[in-house]
N, CA and C of each residue as an Amber inpcrd file, in Angstrom:
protein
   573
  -8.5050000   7.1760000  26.8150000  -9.0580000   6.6700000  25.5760000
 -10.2530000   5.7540000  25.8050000 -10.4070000   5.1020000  26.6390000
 -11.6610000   4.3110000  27.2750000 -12.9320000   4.7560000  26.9560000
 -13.2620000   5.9710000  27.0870000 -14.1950000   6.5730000  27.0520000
 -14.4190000   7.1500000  25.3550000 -13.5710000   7.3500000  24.9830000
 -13.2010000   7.3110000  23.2810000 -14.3390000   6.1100000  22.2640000
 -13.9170000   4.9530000  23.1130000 -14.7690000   3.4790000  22.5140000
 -15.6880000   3.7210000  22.8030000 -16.3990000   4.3440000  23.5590000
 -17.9550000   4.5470000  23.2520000 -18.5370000   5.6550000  22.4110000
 -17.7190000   6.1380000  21.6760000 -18.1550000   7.6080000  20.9620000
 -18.8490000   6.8400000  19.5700000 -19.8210000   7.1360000  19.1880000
 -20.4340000   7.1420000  18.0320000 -19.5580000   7.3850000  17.1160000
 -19.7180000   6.6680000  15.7920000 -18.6780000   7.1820000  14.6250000
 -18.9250000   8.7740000  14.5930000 -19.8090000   9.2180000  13.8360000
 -20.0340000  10.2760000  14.0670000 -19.0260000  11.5270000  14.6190000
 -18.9790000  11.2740000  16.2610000 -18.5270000  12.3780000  17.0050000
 -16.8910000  11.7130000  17.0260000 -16.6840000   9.9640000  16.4260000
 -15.1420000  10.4920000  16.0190000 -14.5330000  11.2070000  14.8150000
 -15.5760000  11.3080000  13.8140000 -15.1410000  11.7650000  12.7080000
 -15.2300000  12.9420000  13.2250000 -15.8200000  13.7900000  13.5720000
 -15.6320000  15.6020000  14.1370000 -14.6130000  15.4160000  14.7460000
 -13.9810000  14.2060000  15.7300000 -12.9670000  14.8660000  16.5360000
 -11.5920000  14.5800000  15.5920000 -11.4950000  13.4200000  14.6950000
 -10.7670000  13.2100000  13.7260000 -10.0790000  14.6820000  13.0110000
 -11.3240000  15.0720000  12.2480000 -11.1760000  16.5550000  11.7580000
 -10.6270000  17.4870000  12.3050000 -10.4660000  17.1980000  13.3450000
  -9.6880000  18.5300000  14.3930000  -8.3960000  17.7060000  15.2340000
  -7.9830000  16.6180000  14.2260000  -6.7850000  15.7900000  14.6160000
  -6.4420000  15.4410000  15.5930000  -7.7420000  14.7860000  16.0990000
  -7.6530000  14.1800000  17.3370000  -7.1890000  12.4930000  16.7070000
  -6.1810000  12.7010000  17.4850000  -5.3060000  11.1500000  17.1830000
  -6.1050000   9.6740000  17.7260000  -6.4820000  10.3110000  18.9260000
  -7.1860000   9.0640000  19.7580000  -8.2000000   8.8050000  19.0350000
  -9.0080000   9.4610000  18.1860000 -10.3420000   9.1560000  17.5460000
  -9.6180000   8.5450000  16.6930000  -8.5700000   8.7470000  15.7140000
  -8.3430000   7.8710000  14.8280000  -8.2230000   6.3590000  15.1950000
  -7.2130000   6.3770000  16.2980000  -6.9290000   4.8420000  16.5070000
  -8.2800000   4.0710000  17.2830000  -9.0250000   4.6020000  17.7950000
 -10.6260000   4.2360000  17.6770000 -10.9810000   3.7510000  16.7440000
 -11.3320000   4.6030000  15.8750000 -11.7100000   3.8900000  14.1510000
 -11.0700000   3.1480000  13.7560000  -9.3990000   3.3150000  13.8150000
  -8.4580000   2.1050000  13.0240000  -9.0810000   0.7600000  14.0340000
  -9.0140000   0.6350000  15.2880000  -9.2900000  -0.5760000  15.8290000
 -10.4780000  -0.9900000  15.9570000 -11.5610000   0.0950000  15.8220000
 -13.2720000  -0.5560000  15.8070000 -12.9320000  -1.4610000  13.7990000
 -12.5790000  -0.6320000  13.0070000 -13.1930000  -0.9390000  11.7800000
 -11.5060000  -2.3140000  11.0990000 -10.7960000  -2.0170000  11.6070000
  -9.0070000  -2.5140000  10.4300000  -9.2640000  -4.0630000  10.3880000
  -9.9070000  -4.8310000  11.7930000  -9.6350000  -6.4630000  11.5620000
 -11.1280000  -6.5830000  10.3820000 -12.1420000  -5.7760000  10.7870000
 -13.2930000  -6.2870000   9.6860000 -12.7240000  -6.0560000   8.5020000
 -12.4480000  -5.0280000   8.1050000 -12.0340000  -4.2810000   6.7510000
 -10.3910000  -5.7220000   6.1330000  -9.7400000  -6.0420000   6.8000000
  -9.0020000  -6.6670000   6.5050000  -8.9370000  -7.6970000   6.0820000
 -10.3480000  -9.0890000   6.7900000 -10.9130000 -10.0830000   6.3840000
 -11.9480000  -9.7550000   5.2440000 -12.3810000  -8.4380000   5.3340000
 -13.2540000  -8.7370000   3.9680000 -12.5850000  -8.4180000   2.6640000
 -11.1420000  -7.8570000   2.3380000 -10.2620000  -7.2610000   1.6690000
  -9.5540000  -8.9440000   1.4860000  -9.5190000  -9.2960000   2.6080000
  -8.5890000 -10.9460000   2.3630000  -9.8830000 -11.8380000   1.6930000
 -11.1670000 -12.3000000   1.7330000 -12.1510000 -12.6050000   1.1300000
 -11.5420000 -12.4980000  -0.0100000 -11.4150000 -11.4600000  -0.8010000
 -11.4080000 -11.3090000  -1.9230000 -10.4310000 -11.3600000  -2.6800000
  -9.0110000 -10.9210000  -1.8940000  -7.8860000 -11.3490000  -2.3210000
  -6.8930000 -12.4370000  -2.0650000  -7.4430000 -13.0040000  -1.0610000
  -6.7610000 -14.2600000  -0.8090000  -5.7160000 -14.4830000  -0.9690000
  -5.0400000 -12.7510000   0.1560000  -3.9200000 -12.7870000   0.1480000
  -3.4330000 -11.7680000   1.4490000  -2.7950000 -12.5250000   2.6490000
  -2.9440000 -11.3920000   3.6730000  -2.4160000 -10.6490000   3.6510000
  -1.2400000 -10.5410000   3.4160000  -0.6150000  -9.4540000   2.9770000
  -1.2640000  -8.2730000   2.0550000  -1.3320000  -8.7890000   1.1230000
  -2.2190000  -7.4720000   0.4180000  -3.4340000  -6.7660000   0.5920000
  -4.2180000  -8.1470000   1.3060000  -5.1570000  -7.2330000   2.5850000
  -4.9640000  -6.3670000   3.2680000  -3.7290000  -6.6370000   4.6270000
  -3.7090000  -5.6690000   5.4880000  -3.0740000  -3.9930000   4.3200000
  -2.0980000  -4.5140000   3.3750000  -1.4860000  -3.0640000   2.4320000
  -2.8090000  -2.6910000   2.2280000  -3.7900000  -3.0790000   1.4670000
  -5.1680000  -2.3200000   1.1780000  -5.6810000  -1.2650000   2.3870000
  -5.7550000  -2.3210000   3.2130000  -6.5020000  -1.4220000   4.3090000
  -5.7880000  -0.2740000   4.6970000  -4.1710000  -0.7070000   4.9200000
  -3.8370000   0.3950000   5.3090000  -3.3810000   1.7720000   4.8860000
  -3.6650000   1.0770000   3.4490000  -3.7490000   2.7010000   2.6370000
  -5.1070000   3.1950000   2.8520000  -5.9020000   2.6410000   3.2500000
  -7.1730000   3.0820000   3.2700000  -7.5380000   3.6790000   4.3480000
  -6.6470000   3.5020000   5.6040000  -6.6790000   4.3220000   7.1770000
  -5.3280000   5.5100000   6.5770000  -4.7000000   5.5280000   5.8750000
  -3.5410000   6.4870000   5.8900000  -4.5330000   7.4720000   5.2140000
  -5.3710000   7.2530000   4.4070000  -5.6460000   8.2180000   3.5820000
  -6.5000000   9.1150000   4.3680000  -7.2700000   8.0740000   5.1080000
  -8.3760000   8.7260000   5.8480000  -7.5180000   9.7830000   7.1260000
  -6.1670000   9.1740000   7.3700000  -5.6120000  10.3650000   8.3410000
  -4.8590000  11.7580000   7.3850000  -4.3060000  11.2590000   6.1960000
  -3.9000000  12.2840000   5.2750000  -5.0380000  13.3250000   4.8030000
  -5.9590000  13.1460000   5.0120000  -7.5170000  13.4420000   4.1290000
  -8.4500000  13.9260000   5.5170000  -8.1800000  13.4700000   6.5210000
  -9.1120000  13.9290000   7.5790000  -9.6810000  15.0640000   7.7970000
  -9.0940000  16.3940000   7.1400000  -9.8140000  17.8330000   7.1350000
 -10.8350000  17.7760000   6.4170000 -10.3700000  16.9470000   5.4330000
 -11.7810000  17.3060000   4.0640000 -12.4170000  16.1490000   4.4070000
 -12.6020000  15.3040000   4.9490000 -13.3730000  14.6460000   4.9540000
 -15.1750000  14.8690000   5.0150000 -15.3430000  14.1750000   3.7680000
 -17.1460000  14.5940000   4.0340000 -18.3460000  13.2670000   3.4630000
 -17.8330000  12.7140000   4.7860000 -18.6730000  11.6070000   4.8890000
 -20.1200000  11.0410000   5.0950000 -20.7080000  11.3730000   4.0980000
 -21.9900000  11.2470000   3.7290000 -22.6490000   9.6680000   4.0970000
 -23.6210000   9.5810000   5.1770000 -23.9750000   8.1040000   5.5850000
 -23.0390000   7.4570000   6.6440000 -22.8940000   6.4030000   6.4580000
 -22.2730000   5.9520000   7.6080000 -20.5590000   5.7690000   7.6570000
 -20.1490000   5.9480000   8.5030000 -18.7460000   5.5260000   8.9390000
 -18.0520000   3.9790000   7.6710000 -19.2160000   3.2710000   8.7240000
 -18.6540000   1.2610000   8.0360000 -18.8360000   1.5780000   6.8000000
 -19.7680000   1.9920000   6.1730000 -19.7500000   2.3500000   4.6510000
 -18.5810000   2.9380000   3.7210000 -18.8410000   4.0170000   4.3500000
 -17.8590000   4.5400000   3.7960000 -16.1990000   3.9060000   3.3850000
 -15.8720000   2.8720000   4.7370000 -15.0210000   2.1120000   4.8880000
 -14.6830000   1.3430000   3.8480000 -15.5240000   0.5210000   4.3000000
 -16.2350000  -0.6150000   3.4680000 -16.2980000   0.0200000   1.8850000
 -16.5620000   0.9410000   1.0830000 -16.4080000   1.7130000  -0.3490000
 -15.2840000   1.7280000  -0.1390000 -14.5280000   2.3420000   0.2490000
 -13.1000000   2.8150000   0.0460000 -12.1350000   1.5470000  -0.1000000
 -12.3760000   0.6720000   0.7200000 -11.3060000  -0.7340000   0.6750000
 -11.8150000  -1.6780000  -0.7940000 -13.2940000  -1.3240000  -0.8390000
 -13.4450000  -1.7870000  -2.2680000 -12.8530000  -1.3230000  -3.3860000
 -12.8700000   0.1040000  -3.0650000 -12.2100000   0.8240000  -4.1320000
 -10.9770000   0.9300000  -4.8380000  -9.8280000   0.2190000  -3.3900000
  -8.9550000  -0.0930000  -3.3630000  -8.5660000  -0.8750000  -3.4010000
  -9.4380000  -2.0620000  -3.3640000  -8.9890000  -3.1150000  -3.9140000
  -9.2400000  -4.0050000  -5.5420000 -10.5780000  -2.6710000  -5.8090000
 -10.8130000  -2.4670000  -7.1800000  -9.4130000  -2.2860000  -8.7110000
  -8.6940000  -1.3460000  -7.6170000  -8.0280000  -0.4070000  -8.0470000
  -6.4030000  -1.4390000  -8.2190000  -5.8820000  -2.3110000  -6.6280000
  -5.3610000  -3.0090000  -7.1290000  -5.3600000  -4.2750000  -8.0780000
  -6.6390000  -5.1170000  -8.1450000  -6.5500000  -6.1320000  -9.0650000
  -6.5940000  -5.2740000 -10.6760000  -7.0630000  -4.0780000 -10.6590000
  -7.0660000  -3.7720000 -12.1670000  -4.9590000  -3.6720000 -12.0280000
  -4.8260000  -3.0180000 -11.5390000  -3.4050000  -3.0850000 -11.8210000
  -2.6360000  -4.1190000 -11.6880000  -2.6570000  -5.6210000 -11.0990000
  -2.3140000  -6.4880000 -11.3580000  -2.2470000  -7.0660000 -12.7610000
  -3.7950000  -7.0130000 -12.8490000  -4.2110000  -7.4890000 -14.4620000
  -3.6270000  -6.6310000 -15.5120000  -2.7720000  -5.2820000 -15.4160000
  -2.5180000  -4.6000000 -16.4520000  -1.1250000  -4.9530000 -16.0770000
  -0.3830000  -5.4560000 -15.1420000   1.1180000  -6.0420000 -14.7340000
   1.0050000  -7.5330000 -15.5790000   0.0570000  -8.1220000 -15.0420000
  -0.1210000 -10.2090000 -15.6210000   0.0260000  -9.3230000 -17.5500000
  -1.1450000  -8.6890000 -17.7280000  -1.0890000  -8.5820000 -19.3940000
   0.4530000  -8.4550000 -19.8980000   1.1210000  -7.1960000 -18.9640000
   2.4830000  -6.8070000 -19.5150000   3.2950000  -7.8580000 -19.3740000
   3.0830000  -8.6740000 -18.3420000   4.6750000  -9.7240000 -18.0130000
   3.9790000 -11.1910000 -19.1130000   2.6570000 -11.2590000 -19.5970000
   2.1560000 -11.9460000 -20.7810000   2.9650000 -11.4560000 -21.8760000
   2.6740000 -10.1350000 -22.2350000   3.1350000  -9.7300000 -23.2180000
   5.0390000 -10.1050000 -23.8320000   5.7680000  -9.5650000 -22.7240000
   6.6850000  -9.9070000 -22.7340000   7.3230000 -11.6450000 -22.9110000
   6.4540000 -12.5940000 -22.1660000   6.1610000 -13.7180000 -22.0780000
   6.3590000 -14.0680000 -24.0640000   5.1810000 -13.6020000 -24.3350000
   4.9150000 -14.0610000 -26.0010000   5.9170000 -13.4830000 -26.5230000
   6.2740000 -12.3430000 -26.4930000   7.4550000 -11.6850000 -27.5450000
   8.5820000 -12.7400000 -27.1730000   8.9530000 -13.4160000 -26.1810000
  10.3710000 -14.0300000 -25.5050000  10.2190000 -15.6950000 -26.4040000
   8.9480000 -15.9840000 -26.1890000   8.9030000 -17.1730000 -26.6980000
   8.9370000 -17.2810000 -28.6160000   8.5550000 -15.8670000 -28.3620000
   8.4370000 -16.1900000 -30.3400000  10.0620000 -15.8330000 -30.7450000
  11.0050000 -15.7010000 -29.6460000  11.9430000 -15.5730000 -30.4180000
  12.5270000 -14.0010000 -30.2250000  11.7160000 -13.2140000 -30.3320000
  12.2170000 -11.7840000 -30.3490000  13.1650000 -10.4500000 -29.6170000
  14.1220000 -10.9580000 -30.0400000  15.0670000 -10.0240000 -29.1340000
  15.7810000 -10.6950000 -27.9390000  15.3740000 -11.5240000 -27.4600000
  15.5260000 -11.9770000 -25.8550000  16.8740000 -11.3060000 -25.1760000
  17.7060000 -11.0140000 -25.7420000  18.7980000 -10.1690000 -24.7550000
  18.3640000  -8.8790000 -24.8830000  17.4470000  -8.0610000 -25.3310000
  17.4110000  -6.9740000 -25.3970000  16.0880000  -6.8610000 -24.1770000
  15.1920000  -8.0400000 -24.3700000  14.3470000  -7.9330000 -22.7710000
  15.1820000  -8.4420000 -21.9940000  16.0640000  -9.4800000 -21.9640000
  16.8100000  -9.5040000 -20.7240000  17.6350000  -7.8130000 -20.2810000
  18.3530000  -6.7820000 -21.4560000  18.5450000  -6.0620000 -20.9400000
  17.3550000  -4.8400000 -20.6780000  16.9280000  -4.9370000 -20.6380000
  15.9020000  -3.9670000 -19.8220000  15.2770000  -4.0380000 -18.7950000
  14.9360000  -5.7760000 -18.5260000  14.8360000  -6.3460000 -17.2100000
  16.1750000  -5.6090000 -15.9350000  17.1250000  -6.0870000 -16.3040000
  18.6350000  -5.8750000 -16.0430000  18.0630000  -4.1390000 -15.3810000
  18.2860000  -3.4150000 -16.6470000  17.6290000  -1.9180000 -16.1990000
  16.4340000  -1.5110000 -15.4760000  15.6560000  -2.7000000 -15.3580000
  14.3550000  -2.3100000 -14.4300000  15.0360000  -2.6940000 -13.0430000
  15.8650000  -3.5090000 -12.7620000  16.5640000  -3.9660000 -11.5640000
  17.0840000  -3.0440000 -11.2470000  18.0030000  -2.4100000 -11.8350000
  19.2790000  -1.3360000 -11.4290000  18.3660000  -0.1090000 -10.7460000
  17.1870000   0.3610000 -11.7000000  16.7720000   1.2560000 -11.4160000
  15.9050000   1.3640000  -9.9330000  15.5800000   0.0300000 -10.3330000
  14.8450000  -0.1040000  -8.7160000  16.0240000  -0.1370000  -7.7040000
  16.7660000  -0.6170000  -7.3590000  17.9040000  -0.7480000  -6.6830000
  18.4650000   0.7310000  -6.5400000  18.4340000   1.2630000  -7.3250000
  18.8730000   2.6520000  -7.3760000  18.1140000   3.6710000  -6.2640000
  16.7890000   3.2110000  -7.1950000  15.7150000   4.0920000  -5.9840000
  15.7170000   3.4900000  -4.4690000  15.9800000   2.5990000  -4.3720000
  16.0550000   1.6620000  -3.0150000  16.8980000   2.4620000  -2.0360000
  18.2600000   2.6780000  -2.9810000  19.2530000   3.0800000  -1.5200000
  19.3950000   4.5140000  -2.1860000  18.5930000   5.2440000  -2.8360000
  17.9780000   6.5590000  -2.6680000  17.3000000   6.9380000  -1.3780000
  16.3710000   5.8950000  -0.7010000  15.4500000   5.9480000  -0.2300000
  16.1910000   6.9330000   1.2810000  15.6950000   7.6990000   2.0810000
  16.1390000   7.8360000   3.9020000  16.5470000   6.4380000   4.7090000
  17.3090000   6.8200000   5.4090000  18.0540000   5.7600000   5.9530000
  17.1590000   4.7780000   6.3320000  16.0150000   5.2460000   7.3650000
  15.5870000   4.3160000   8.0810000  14.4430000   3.9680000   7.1190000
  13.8780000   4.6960000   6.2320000  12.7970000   4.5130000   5.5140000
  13.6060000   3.1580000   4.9280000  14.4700000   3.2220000   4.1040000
  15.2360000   1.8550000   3.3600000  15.1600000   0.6060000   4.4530000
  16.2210000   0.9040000   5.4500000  16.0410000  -0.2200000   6.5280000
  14.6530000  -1.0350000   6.2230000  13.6860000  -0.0960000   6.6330000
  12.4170000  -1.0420000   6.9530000  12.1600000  -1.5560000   5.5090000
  11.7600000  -0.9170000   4.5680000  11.8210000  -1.4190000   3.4400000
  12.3440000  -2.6640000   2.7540000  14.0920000  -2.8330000   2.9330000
  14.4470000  -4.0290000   2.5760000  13.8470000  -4.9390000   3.6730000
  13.5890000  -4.6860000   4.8720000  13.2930000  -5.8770000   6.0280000
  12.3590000  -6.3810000   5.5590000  11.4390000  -5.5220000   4.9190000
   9.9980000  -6.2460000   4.4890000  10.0470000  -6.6200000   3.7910000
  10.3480000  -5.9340000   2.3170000  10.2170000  -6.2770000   0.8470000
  11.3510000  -7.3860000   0.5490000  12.8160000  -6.9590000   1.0820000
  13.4630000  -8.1490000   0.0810000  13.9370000  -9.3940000   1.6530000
  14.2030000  -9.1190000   3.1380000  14.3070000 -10.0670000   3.4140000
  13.0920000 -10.8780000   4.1470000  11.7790000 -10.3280000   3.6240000
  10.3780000 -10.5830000   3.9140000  10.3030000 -11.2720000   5.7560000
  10.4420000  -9.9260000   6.3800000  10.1780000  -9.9980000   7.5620000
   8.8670000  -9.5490000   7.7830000   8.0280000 -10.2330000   8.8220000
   6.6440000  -9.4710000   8.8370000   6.3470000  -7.8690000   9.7350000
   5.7680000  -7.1570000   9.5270000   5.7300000  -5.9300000  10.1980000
   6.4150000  -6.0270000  11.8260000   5.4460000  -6.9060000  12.4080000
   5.3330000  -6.9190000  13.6440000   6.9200000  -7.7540000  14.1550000
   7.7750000  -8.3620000  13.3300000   8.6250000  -8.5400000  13.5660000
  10.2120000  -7.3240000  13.8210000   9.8280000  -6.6100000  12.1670000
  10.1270000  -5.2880000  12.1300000  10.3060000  -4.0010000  13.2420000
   8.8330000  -4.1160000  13.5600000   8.7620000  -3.2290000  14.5430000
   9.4940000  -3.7510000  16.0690000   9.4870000  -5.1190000  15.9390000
  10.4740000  -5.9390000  17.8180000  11.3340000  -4.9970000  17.1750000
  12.0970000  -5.4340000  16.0610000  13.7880000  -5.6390000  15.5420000
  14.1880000  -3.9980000  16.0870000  13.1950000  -3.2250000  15.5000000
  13.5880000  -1.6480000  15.5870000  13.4160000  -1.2970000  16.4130000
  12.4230000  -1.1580000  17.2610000  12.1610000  -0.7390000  18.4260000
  10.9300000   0.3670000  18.1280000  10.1110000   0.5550000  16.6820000
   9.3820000   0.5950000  16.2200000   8.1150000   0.0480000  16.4190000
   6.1790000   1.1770000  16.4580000   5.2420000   0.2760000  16.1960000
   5.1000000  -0.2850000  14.8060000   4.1210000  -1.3150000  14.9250000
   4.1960000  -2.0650000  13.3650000   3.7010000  -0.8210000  12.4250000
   2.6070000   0.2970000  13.3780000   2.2910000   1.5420000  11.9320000
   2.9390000   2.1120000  11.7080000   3.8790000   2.3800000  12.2020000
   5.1450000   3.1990000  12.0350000   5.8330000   2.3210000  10.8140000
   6.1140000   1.1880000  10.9120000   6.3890000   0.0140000   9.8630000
   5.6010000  -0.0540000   8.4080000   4.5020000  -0.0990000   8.6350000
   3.5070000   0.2020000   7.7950000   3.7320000   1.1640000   6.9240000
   3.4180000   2.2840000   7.5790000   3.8650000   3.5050000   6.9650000
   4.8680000   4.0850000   6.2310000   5.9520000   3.5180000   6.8770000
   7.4640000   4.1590000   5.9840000   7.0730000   2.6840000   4.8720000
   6.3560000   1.5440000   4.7640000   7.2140000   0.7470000   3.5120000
   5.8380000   1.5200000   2.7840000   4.9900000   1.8530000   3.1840000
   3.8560000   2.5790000   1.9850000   4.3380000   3.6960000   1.6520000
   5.3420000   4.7530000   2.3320000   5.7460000   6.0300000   1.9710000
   7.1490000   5.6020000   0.7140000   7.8800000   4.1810000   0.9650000
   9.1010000   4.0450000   0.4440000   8.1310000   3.3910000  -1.1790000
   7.1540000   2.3600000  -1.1670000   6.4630000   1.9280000  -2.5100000
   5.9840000   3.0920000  -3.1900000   5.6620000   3.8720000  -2.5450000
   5.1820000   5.6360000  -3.5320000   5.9550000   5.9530000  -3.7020000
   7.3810000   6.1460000  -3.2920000   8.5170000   7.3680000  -3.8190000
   9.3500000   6.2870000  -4.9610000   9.3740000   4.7560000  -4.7210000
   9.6180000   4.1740000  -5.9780000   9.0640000   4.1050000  -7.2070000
   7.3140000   4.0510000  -6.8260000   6.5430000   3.6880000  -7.9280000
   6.4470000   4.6810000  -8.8150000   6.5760000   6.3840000  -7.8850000
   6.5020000   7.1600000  -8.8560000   8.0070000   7.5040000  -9.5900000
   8.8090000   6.9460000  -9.5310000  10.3410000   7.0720000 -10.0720000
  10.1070000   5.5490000 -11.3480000   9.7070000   4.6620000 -11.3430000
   9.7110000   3.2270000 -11.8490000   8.4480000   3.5300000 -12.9100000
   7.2000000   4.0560000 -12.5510000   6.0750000   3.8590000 -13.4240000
   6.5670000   4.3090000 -14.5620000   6.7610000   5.7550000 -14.9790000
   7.5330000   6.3490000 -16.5970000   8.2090000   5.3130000 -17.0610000
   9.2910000   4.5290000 -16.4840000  10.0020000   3.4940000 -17.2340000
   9.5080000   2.2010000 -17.7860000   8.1170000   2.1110000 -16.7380000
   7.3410000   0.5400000 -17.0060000   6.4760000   0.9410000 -18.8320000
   6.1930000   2.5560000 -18.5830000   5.7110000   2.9310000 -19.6890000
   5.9740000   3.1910000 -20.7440000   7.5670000   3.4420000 -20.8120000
   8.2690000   3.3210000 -21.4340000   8.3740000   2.2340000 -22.3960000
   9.0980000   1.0780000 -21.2480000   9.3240000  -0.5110000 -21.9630000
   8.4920000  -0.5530000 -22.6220000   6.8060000  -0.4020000 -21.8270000
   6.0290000  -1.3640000 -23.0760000   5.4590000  -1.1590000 -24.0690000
   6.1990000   0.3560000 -24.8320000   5.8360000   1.0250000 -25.5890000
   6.9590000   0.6300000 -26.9950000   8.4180000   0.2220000 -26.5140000
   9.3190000   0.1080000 -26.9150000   8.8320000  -1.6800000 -28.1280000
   8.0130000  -1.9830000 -27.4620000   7.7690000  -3.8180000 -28.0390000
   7.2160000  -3.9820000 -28.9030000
């Protein structure tokens, strides 16, 4: 791989395309600590930095055939983590509006056991999907999410790398989110 670090972006993206692994982890380690501080810049939040980025290297390995990267490598990067991090503060702000929303309906009085029970049902359901999840996919999952261990701890505990870590809690937040979103759309249609 030595000889890998001197390849022009360029000739790793051709070798990328033809799933060359070593070119990837080239790119993940030339571009992930920049891409991560400038993702934390803005979110001022490390955690959700490194999740940004690393949906943003998964995609680029999920996506690597089609890839058609017009201009430069860092650019391209650099767009995509914006994009994604575009993408999460709008969805924060449409989460803050909803848990507002709920907020005002609770305080004016309205219903309050009937949002407490649906809260109740947003729990169950998540919980549900949780130990739905593959064995080990769950494992890592609760390690991170509910007894907030950090990756790299994860990965000692298991005997796991931290991308390997990475990966299953980004594969386990997609197979929830898409089971949970219909219901979030649900609720706040119901108010």
């Amino acid at each position: 791989m030595p000889i890998y670090k001197k390849y022009p972006d360029k000739l790793l993206l051709d070798l990328l395309k033809e799933d060359d692994q070593q070119a990837y982890t080239v790119i993940f380690n030339r571009y992930c600590k920049l891409l991560i501080n400038h993702a934390y810049k803005i979110l001022q939040n490390q955690d959700e930095a490194n999740d940004i980025v690393q949906e943003v290297f998964l995609a680029i390995w999920n996506k690597r055939n089609e890839l058609n990267i017009k201009g430069s490598l860092s650019s391209y990067l650099y767009k995509a983590t914006k994009n994604r991090i575009l993408n999460h503060i709008a969805h924060e702000k449409v989460v803050s509006r909803y848990a507002e929303s709920i907020s005002n309906f609770t305080e004016n009085n309205y219903a309050f056991a009937d949002a407490n029970q649906r809260e109740e049902e947003l729990s169950l359901m998540i919980a549900k999907e949780i130990e739905s999840l593959p064995d080990k996919m769950r494992e890592i999952f609760v390690l991170r999410k509910i007894d907030h261990f950090s990756y790299d701890e994860i990965a000692n505990q298991l005997n796991i790398s931290d991308k390997t870590a990475k990966q299953q809690v980004y594969n386990a937040l997609k197979k929830i989110r898409a089971k949970i979103n219909p219901f979030l759309i649900v609720l706040m249609f119901r108010f």
